[in-house]
XYZ file of C-alpha atoms in Angstrom:
361
model
C 134.035 89.032 100.622
C 132.001 87.303 97.984
C 128.934 87.025 100.030
C 128.840 90.550 100.877
C 129.498 91.870 97.141
C 125.988 92.123 96.310
C 124.026 92.965 99.470
C 121.555 95.507 98.192
C 123.316 95.714 95.076
C 126.157 97.825 96.607
C 129.557 97.098 97.998
C 129.371 97.147 101.828
C 132.158 98.888 103.906
C 133.348 98.493 107.531
C 134.700 100.844 110.174
C 138.119 101.784 108.832
C 136.759 102.422 105.130
C 133.983 104.454 106.766
C 136.428 106.469 108.475
C 138.573 107.014 105.387
C 135.580 107.884 103.091
C 133.287 109.897 105.338
C 135.687 111.486 107.732
C 138.451 112.616 105.481
C 136.772 115.998 104.710
C 136.584 117.224 108.137
C 139.919 115.782 108.966
C 141.448 117.965 106.289
C 139.661 121.085 107.440
C 142.683 121.303 109.589
C 144.487 122.683 106.529
C 142.111 125.451 105.803
C 139.758 126.172 108.751
C 142.179 128.140 111.058
C 143.671 129.949 108.042
C 140.237 131.252 106.975
C 139.453 132.144 110.567
C 142.767 134.121 110.923
C 142.326 135.758 107.570
C 139.201 137.376 108.819
C 140.613 138.531 112.083
C 144.250 139.329 111.670
C 144.182 142.053 109.120
C 142.097 144.002 111.543
C 144.326 143.335 114.614
C 141.658 141.142 116.219
C 143.512 137.818 116.141
C 143.377 137.504 119.843
C 139.485 137.053 119.271
C 140.408 133.887 117.606
C 140.152 131.778 120.880
C 136.532 133.102 121.198
C 135.673 131.934 117.576
C 137.493 128.638 118.103
C 135.210 128.213 121.225
C 132.272 128.831 119.072
C 133.442 126.218 116.483
C 134.161 123.682 119.075
C 130.649 124.112 120.406
C 129.066 123.952 117.099
C 130.888 120.725 116.285
C 129.602 119.055 119.471
C 126.081 120.273 118.860
C 125.986 119.120 115.045
C 127.861 115.951 115.879
C 125.506 114.945 118.865
C 122.556 115.628 116.720
C 123.716 113.426 113.753
C 124.864 110.666 116.061
C 121.223 110.642 117.527
C 119.568 110.873 114.101
C 121.439 107.922 112.825
C 119.536 105.622 114.939
C 116.236 106.991 113.646
C 117.289 107.185 110.183
C 119.546 104.161 109.824
C 118.386 103.342 106.197
C 120.229 106.243 104.789
C 118.785 109.719 103.309
C 120.134 111.866 105.951
C 118.557 115.285 105.963
C 116.710 114.698 102.869
C 114.780 111.758 104.513
C 114.228 113.638 107.777
C 112.773 116.734 105.922
C 110.455 114.598 103.729
C 109.168 112.604 106.860
C 108.641 115.479 109.120
C 108.239 118.718 107.122
C 106.935 118.622 103.414
C 108.041 117.571 100.132
C 108.771 120.965 98.975
C 111.204 121.683 101.950
C 112.646 118.211 101.323
C 113.350 119.397 97.780
C 115.039 122.548 99.044
C 117.287 120.461 101.241
C 118.198 118.154 98.474
C 119.309 121.164 96.401
C 121.229 122.584 99.165
C 122.933 119.205 99.817
C 123.914 119.176 96.041
C 125.422 122.600 96.377
C 127.354 121.389 99.594
C 128.798 118.362 97.592
C 130.063 120.953 94.847
C 131.290 123.255 97.510
C 133.284 120.491 99.176
C 134.898 119.315 95.753
C 135.738 123.033 95.003
C 137.001 124.106 98.474
C 139.000 120.903 98.995
C 140.656 120.991 95.476
C 141.613 124.606 95.818
C 142.857 124.385 99.270
C 145.037 121.489 97.827
C 146.335 123.976 95.092
C 147.007 126.408 97.894
C 149.158 123.742 99.831
C 151.055 122.980 96.758
C 151.856 126.549 95.768
C 152.688 127.237 99.560
C 155.534 124.458 99.087
C 157.038 126.949 96.581
C 156.387 129.914 98.465
C 153.940 130.928 95.806
C 150.645 131.119 97.821
C 149.812 134.304 96.252
C 150.162 133.231 92.985
C 147.900 134.328 89.838
C 144.411 132.669 90.147
C 144.954 130.748 86.888
C 147.374 128.326 88.678
C 145.127 127.836 91.509
C 142.282 126.943 89.153
C 144.500 124.589 86.907
C 145.754 122.723 89.853
C 142.534 122.478 91.644
C 140.607 121.296 88.638
C 143.370 118.496 87.954
C 143.105 117.326 91.591
C 139.259 117.198 91.260
C 139.442 115.075 88.132
C 141.980 112.698 89.737
C 139.780 112.116 92.810
C 136.500 111.696 90.444
C 138.520 108.970 88.646
C 139.448 107.295 92.044
C 135.772 107.389 93.142
C 134.331 105.725 90.172
C 136.711 102.786 90.450
C 134.892 101.722 93.771
C 134.647 102.269 97.282
C 137.509 99.716 97.997
C 140.300 101.563 96.296
C 139.069 104.998 97.551
C 138.927 103.823 100.947
C 142.577 102.276 100.870
C 143.919 105.610 99.311
C 142.435 107.874 101.756
C 142.948 105.657 104.866
C 146.748 105.450 104.154
C 147.061 109.091 103.660
C 145.108 109.793 106.917
C 147.447 107.490 108.811
C 150.574 109.346 107.619
C 148.814 112.646 108.313
C 148.114 111.696 112.052
C 151.668 110.745 112.472
C 153.333 113.677 110.844
C 150.977 116.142 112.649
C 151.966 114.649 116.062
C 155.655 115.145 114.978
C 154.918 118.615 113.925
C 153.239 119.652 117.106
C 156.196 118.256 119.196
C 158.402 120.543 116.991
C 156.278 123.638 117.591
C 156.320 122.902 121.323
C 160.056 122.526 121.094
C 160.424 125.924 119.230
C 158.155 127.548 121.710
C 160.273 126.258 124.721
C 163.473 127.344 122.875
C 162.132 130.748 122.350
C 162.175 130.779 118.554
C 161.444 134.368 117.565
C 158.000 135.112 115.925
C 158.010 136.400 112.158
C 158.093 140.010 111.849
C 154.891 141.339 110.635
C 155.113 143.291 107.238
C 152.519 145.778 106.165
C 149.849 147.959 107.977
C 146.537 146.958 109.457
C 143.540 146.930 107.071
C 140.985 149.671 107.196
C 137.537 148.839 108.876
C 135.876 146.433 106.563
C 132.966 147.491 104.267
C 129.576 145.740 104.771
C 130.459 143.956 101.306
C 133.888 142.834 102.690
C 132.039 141.765 105.946
C 129.629 139.678 103.967
C 132.341 138.181 101.873
C 133.998 136.849 105.020
C 130.799 135.459 106.225
C 130.208 133.887 102.869
C 133.649 132.256 102.769
C 133.428 131.096 106.269
C 130.021 129.713 105.937
C 131.183 127.774 102.631
C 134.282 126.316 104.323
C 132.076 125.377 107.471
C 129.480 123.731 105.412
C 132.448 121.659 103.677
C 133.685 120.438 107.044
C 130.029 119.528 108.032
C 129.753 117.445 104.883
C 131.141 114.261 106.456
C 128.459 114.020 109.001
C 125.795 114.323 106.308
C 127.543 111.907 104.087
C 127.767 109.285 106.853
C 124.132 109.593 107.580
C 123.327 109.580 103.897
C 125.616 106.738 103.087
C 124.860 104.424 105.909
C 123.233 102.035 103.359
C 126.740 101.320 102.216
C 127.979 100.239 105.637
C 128.118 96.647 106.651
C 125.422 95.865 109.307
C 127.770 94.386 111.888
C 129.468 95.303 115.076
C 133.164 96.243 114.724
C 135.852 94.505 116.961
C 135.764 96.804 119.921
C 131.882 96.555 120.334
C 132.147 92.531 119.976
C 134.880 92.497 122.648
C 133.005 94.818 124.945
C 129.796 92.862 124.716
C 131.611 89.692 125.729
C 134.003 91.103 128.299
C 132.344 94.224 129.730
C 128.522 93.497 129.831
C 127.911 96.217 132.395
C 128.592 98.828 129.667
C 125.989 97.385 127.198
C 124.439 100.829 127.126
C 127.560 102.047 125.231
C 128.048 98.852 123.106
C 124.386 98.968 121.984
C 124.904 102.615 121.015
C 127.633 101.681 118.837
C 126.364 98.512 117.622
C 125.526 97.449 113.926
C 125.935 99.807 110.990
C 124.444 102.867 112.880
C 127.152 102.230 115.421
C 129.970 102.180 112.946
C 128.572 105.458 111.782
C 128.320 107.093 115.024
C 132.038 105.957 115.754
C 133.008 107.943 112.684
C 130.863 110.944 113.747
C 132.209 110.728 117.362
C 135.626 111.982 116.075
C 133.991 115.037 114.643
C 132.905 116.065 118.334
C 136.122 117.179 119.450
C 138.619 117.194 116.557
C 137.627 120.659 115.062
C 137.887 122.405 118.406
C 141.102 120.901 119.504
C 143.088 121.312 116.255
C 141.723 124.858 115.734
C 142.800 125.857 119.312
C 146.246 124.300 118.683
C 146.834 126.088 115.289
C 145.479 129.337 116.834
C 147.936 129.443 119.626
C 150.861 128.769 117.392
C 149.718 131.168 114.746
C 149.583 133.895 117.118
C 152.801 132.934 118.981
C 154.855 132.844 115.748
C 152.862 135.583 113.989
C 152.131 133.387 110.805
C 149.017 133.383 108.674
C 147.887 132.626 105.125
C 150.150 134.518 102.863
C 152.876 134.955 105.308
C 156.153 134.104 103.413
C 154.194 132.989 100.522
C 152.934 129.996 102.515
C 149.608 128.972 104.143
C 149.139 129.137 107.949
C 149.670 125.443 108.251
C 152.514 125.683 105.818
C 154.308 128.178 107.906
C 153.720 126.181 111.235
C 154.847 123.005 109.550
C 158.120 124.821 108.366
C 158.944 126.091 111.878
C 157.906 122.843 113.605
C 159.709 120.327 111.463
C 163.020 122.456 111.393
C 163.378 121.646 114.925
C 163.709 117.820 114.141
C 166.581 116.436 112.205
C 165.563 115.905 108.602
C 162.784 118.429 109.107
C 163.148 120.007 105.705
C 162.263 116.756 104.013
C 159.462 116.365 106.424
C 158.051 119.724 105.454
C 158.031 118.794 101.745
C 156.441 115.449 102.654
C 153.781 117.046 104.796
C 152.872 119.690 102.297
C 152.677 117.318 99.350
C 150.437 115.000 101.727
C 148.278 117.782 102.370
C 147.666 118.134 98.466
C 146.695 114.475 98.378
C 144.636 114.712 101.519
C 142.606 117.619 100.262
C 141.938 116.142 96.915
C 140.855 112.891 98.714
C 138.504 115.023 100.814
C 136.489 115.510 97.541
C 135.717 111.888 97.542
C 133.336 112.306 100.617
C 131.332 114.486 98.367
C 131.474 112.174 95.373
C 130.621 109.177 97.662
C 127.536 111.331 99.014
C 126.376 112.173 95.562
C 126.561 108.511 94.789
C 124.609 107.691 97.863
C 121.828 110.203 96.927
C 121.767 108.999 93.365
C 121.463 105.366 94.361
C 118.747 106.084 96.836
C 116.712 108.306 94.491
C 116.970 105.437 91.755
C 115.783 102.743 94.325
C 112.612 104.909 95.130
C 112.008 105.568 91.488
C 112.700 109.286 91.243
C 115.312 109.256 88.731
C 116.429 106.767 85.826
C 118.367 103.716 86.774
C 121.023 104.596 84.252
C 122.236 107.266 86.585
C 123.801 104.886 89.018
C 126.098 102.977 86.404
C 129.778 104.240 86.530
């Protein structure tokens, strides 16, 4: 709307756009998180421990999500961890936090784009292709999402929100197909190869590095929401307006989700349970059907999508659509990092730390 176009010099967004722009990175962790976890466990015959690691992931999500939801009330002018460390710790530590966040944004773009490349190659049963193809596809996806981001939050939000809607519907269909396959007793995929030797210290550290890197990426949405709250419209979304009018006895809840902080908290609420539930689901079916990243030249999710959709009429077409959707969504997840980088730049310009020219498109 015209009257909102230049509030604080930046376009303001509502709940649905915030979900799309700041939630897409952890929604799309569905495509790589469980695969990464299983890649660290399955080669050593430890896949049954995945239920324990999934529980740790679920607990971590709840802790981080709750902390960010609380802090959003305290730091409701943006800045996230950067502002918190500046206020309560020291400028030097704040600088370290800022550099770490920049690393996080870069990792988000890299991991999301390369995971998109994995999903695209998975459609062609070429998951293990030469690294060159992963790089070319990933770089192309990163370039496309950069271009989408600089066109503005409106177009970026429409693109990612539409994709997320289709993703949720197709994932429900895939889950139904996997349950049917399990009930019908579809046999597991025969495992080819031998168990890996006990990993060296270097291999163990590499697993920790890749796991923490992808874990940071999934957390980016929480930080991006806190950092980008300055771009969220300061108004109650419709459910809160209805609740305040028709269910005043729950005012403690409506007040918690009120205003721009409430919009941010609603986005972060989905983070509390999403990671744990989806990891458990994928873990169960991966062990049940004995499929992991690299099995039959597909990713873990690619294999499960192939099994699940084949239990439904027209399933082969749905499999292709789902995998290509994964490519687009993972590319779109880069937008969270691009948006957060913009928020950081905008804030640093507003407090006079970097030149104004940096915020122009």
